[in-house]
Short mmCIF file of C-alpha atoms in Angstrom, two decimals:
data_model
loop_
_atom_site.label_atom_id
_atom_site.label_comp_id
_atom_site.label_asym_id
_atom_site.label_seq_id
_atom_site.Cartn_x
_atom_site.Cartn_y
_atom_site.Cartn_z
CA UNK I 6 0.00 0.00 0.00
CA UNK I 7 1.10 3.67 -0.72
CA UNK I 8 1.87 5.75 1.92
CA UNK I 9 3.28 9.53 2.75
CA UNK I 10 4.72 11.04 5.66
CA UNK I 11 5.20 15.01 6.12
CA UNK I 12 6.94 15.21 9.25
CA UNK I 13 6.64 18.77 10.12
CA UNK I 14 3.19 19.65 11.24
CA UNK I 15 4.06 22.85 11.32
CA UNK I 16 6.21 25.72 9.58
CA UNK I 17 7.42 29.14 9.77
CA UNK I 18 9.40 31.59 7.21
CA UNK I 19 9.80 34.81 6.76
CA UNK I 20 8.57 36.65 3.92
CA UNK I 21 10.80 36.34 0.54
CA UNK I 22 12.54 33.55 2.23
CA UNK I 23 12.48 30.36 0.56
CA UNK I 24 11.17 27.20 2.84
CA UNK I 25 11.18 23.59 1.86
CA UNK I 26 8.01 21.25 3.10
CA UNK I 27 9.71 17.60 3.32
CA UNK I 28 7.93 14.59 2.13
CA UNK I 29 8.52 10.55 1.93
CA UNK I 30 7.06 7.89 0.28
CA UNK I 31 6.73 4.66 0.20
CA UNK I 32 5.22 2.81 -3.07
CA UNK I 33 5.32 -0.57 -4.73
CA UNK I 34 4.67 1.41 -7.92
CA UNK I 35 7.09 1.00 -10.72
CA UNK I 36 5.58 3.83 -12.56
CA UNK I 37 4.36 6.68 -10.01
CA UNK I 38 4.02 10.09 -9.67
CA UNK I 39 4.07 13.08 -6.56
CA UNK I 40 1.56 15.66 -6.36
CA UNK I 41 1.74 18.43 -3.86
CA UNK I 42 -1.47 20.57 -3.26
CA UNK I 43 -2.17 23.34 -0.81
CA UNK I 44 -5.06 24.25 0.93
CA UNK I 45 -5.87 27.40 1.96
CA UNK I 46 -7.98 28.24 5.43
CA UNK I 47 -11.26 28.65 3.04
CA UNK I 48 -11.06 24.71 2.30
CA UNK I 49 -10.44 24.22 -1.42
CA UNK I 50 -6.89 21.93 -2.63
CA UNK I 51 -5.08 23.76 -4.84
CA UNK I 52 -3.00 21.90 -7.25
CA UNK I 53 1.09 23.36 -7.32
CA UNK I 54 2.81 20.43 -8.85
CA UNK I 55 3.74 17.42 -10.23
CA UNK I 56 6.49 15.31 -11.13
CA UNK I 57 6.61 11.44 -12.47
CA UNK I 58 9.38 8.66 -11.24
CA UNK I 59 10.55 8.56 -14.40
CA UNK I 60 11.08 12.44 -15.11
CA UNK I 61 14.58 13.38 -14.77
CA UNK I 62 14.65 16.83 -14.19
CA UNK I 63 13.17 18.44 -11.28
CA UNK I 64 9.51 19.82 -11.40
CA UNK I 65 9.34 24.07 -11.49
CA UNK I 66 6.47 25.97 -11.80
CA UNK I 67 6.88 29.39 -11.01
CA UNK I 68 7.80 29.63 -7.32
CA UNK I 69 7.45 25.84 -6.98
CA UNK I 70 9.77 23.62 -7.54
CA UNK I 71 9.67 19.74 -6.76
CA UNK I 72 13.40 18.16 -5.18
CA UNK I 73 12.64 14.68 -5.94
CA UNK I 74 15.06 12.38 -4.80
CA UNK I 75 13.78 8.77 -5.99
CA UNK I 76 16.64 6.79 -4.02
CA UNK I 77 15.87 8.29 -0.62
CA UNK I 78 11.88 8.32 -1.76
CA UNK I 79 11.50 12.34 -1.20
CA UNK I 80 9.92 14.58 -2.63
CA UNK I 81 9.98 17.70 -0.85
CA UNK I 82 8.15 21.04 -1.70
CA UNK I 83 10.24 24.24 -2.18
CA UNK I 84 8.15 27.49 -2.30
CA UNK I 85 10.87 30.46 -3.23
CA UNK I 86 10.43 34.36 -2.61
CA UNK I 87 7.49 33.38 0.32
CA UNK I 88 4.58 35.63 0.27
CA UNK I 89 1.84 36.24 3.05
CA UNK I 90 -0.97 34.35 0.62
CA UNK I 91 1.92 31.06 0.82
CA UNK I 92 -0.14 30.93 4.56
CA UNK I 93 -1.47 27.38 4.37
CA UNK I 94 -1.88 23.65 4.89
CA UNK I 95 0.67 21.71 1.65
CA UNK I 96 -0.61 18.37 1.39
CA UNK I 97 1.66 15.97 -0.67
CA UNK I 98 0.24 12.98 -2.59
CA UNK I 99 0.74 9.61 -4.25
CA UNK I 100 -1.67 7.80 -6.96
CA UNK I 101 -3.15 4.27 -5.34
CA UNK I 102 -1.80 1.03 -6.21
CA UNK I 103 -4.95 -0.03 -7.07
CA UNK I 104 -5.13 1.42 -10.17
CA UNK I 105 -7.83 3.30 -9.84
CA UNK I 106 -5.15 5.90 -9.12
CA UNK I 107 -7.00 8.14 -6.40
CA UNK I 108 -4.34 10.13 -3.99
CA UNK I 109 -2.96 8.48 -1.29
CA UNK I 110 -2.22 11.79 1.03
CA UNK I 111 0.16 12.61 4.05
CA UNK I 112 -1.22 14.73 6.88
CA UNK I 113 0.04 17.81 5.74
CA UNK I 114 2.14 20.42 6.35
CA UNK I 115 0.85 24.18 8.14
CA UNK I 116 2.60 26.98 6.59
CA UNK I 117 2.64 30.32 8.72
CA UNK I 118 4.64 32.95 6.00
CA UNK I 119 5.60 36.23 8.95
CA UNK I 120 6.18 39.29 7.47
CA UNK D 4 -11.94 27.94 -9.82
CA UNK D 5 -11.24 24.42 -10.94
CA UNK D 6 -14.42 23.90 -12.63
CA UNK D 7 -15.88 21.55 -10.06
CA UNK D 8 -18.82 22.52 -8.17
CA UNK D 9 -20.03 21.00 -5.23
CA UNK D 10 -23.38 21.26 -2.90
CA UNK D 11 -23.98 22.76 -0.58
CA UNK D 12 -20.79 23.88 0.86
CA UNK D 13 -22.33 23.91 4.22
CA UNK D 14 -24.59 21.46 6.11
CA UNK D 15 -25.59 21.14 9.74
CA UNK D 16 -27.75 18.01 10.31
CA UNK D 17 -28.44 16.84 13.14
CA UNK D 18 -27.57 12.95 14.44
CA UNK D 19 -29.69 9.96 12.92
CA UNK D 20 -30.41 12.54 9.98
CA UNK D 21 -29.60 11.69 6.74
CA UNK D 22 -28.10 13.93 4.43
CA UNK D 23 -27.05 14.45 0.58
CA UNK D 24 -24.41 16.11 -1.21
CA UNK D 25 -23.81 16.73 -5.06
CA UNK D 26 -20.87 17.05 -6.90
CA UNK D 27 -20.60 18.33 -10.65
CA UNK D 28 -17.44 17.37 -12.08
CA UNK D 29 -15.69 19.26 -15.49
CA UNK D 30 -18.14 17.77 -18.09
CA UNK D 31 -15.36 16.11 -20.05
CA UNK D 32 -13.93 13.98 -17.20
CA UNK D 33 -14.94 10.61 -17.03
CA UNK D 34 -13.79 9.62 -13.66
CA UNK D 35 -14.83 10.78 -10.34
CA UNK D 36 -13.10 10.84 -6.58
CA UNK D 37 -14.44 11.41 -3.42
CA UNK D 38 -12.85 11.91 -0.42
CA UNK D 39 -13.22 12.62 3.55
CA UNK D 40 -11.09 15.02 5.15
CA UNK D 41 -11.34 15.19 9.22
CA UNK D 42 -9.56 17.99 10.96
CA UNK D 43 -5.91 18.28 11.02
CA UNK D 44 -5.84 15.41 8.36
CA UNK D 45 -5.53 15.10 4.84
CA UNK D 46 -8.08 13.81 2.33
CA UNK D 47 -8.89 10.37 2.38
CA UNK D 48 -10.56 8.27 -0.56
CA UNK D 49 -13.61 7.08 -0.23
CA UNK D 50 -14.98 5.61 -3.57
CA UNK D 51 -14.26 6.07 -7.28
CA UNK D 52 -16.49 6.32 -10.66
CA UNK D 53 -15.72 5.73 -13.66
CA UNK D 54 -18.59 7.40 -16.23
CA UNK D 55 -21.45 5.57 -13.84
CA UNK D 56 -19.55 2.37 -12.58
CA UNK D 57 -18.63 2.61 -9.08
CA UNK D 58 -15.84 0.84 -9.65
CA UNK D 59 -13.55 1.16 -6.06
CA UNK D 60 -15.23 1.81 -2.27
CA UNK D 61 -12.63 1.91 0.59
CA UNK D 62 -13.29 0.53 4.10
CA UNK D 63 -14.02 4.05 5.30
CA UNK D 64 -17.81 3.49 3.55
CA UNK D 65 -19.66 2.26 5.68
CA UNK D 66 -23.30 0.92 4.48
CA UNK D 67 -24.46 4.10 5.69
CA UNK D 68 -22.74 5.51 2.95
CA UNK D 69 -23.83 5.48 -0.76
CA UNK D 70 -22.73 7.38 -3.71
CA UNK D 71 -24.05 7.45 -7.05
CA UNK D 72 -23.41 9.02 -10.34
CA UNK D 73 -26.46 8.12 -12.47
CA UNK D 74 -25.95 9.30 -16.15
CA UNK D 75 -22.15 9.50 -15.44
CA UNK D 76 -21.98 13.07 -15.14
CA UNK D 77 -23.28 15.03 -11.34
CA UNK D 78 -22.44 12.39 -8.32
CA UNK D 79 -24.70 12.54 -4.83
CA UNK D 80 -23.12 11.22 -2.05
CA UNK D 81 -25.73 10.19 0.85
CA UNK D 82 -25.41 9.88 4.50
CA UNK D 83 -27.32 7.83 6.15
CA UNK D 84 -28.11 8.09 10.23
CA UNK D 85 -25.80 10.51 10.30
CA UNK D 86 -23.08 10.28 13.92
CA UNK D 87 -21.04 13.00 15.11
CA UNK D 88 -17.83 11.36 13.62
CA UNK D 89 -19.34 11.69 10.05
CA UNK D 90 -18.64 15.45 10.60
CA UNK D 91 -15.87 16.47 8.04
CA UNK D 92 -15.17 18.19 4.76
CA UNK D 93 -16.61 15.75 2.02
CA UNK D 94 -14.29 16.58 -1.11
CA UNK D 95 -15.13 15.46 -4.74
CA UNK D 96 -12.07 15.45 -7.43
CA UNK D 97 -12.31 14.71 -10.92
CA UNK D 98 -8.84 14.42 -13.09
CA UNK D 99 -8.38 14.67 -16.48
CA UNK D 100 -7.75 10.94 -18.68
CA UNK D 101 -4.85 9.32 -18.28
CA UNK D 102 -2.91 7.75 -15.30
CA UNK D 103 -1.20 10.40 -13.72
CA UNK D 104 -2.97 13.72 -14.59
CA UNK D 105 -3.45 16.06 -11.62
CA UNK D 106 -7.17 16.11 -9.80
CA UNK D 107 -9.41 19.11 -9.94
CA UNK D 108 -11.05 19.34 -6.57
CA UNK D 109 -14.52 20.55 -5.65
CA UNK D 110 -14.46 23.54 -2.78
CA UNK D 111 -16.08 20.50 -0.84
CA UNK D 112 -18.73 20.20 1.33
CA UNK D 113 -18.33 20.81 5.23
CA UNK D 114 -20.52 18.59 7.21
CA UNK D 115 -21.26 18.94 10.69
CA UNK D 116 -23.44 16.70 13.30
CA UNK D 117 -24.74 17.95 16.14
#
């Protein structure tokens, strides 16, 4: 069975400091990928990013970027330039074995961005 | 906006009531997720469409639980003698073909029992 582990419950950066979320994974997936989403205080996930096991460069999108390390089964979240609106929980996320391929998720990660 | 909608986004019941939520997924997705997040947690699945085939239910549905999607397009998900520990955010996802494409989540339902 899939599983994820964020081990820090909880977070703190200054603003325009960069902050990495960690997360670990544990598949018997071949073929997988990592999704991280955040979710804001009002409740709705938020898709940042992806990245596949069999991509070889690291996942960017904009301030996101993915540092996937497939030996040591990481994949941790690093948000650049932090901004107050970063404020929230980061959930990262694995497909099912089952194929049915819904997310597996970890417990999540509370981002506090101080000005 | 991800293009999901989901009703309502609030609902107090109270216990032994039962109660229904919908969920309209991007009209071009076939599939369908729904999930249960408690407090402090993240999501968790709870059962899985394809078109109208309820193909997957996880151990978290309980028979008071039942989801449908009828013409393969909206999905209700009903609650049944609602308890206090039903009381969570009920999210609905729908992703894009293919095996790895990202979900599009719902703003989700929040669900308390008094």
């Amino acid at each position: 069975a899939q599983k994820i582990t964020q081990t820090q419950p909880g977070m703190f950066v200054q603003e325009k400091e960069a902050v990495t979320l960690d997360c670990t994974y544990d598949t018997s997936d071949q073929s997988y990928g990592l999704f991280w989403y955040k979710q804001p205080s009002s409740g709705e996930m938020i898709f940042l990013i992806y990245q596949g096991s069999y991509d070889e460069q690291n996942a960017t999108e904009g301030r996101y970027s993915l540092n996937f390390q497939k030996a040591r089964k990481s994949a941790n979240l690093v948000i650049s330039a932090s901004q107050l609106g970063d404020s929230a929980m980061y959930f990262c996320a694995i497909p099912r074995d089952t194929g049915r391929r819904a997310l597996t998720f970890g417990s999540g990660t509370r981002l506090q961005v101080q000005p | 906006d991800t293009g999901v909608s989901q009703n309502p986004r609030h609902k107090i019941t109270k216990r032994g009531q039962n109660v229904t939520f919908r969920c309209d997924p991007i009209s071009e997705h076939n599939r369908l997720y729904w999930y249960r997040q408690t407090l402090g947690q993240g999501p968790e699945f709870l059962t899985y469409f394809q078109n109208e085939a309820q193909l997957e239910k996880s151990r978290l549905l309980s028979d008071r639980f039942s989801a449908e999607r009828p013409k393969g397009s909206f999905s209700t998900l009903e609650i049944q003698r609602t308890e206090q520990g039903d009381s969570a955010m009920y999210l609905c996802a729908s992703p894009l073909s293919g095996a790895f494409n990202e979900q599009f989540f719902g703003p989700g339902t929040r669900l308390t029992v008094l």
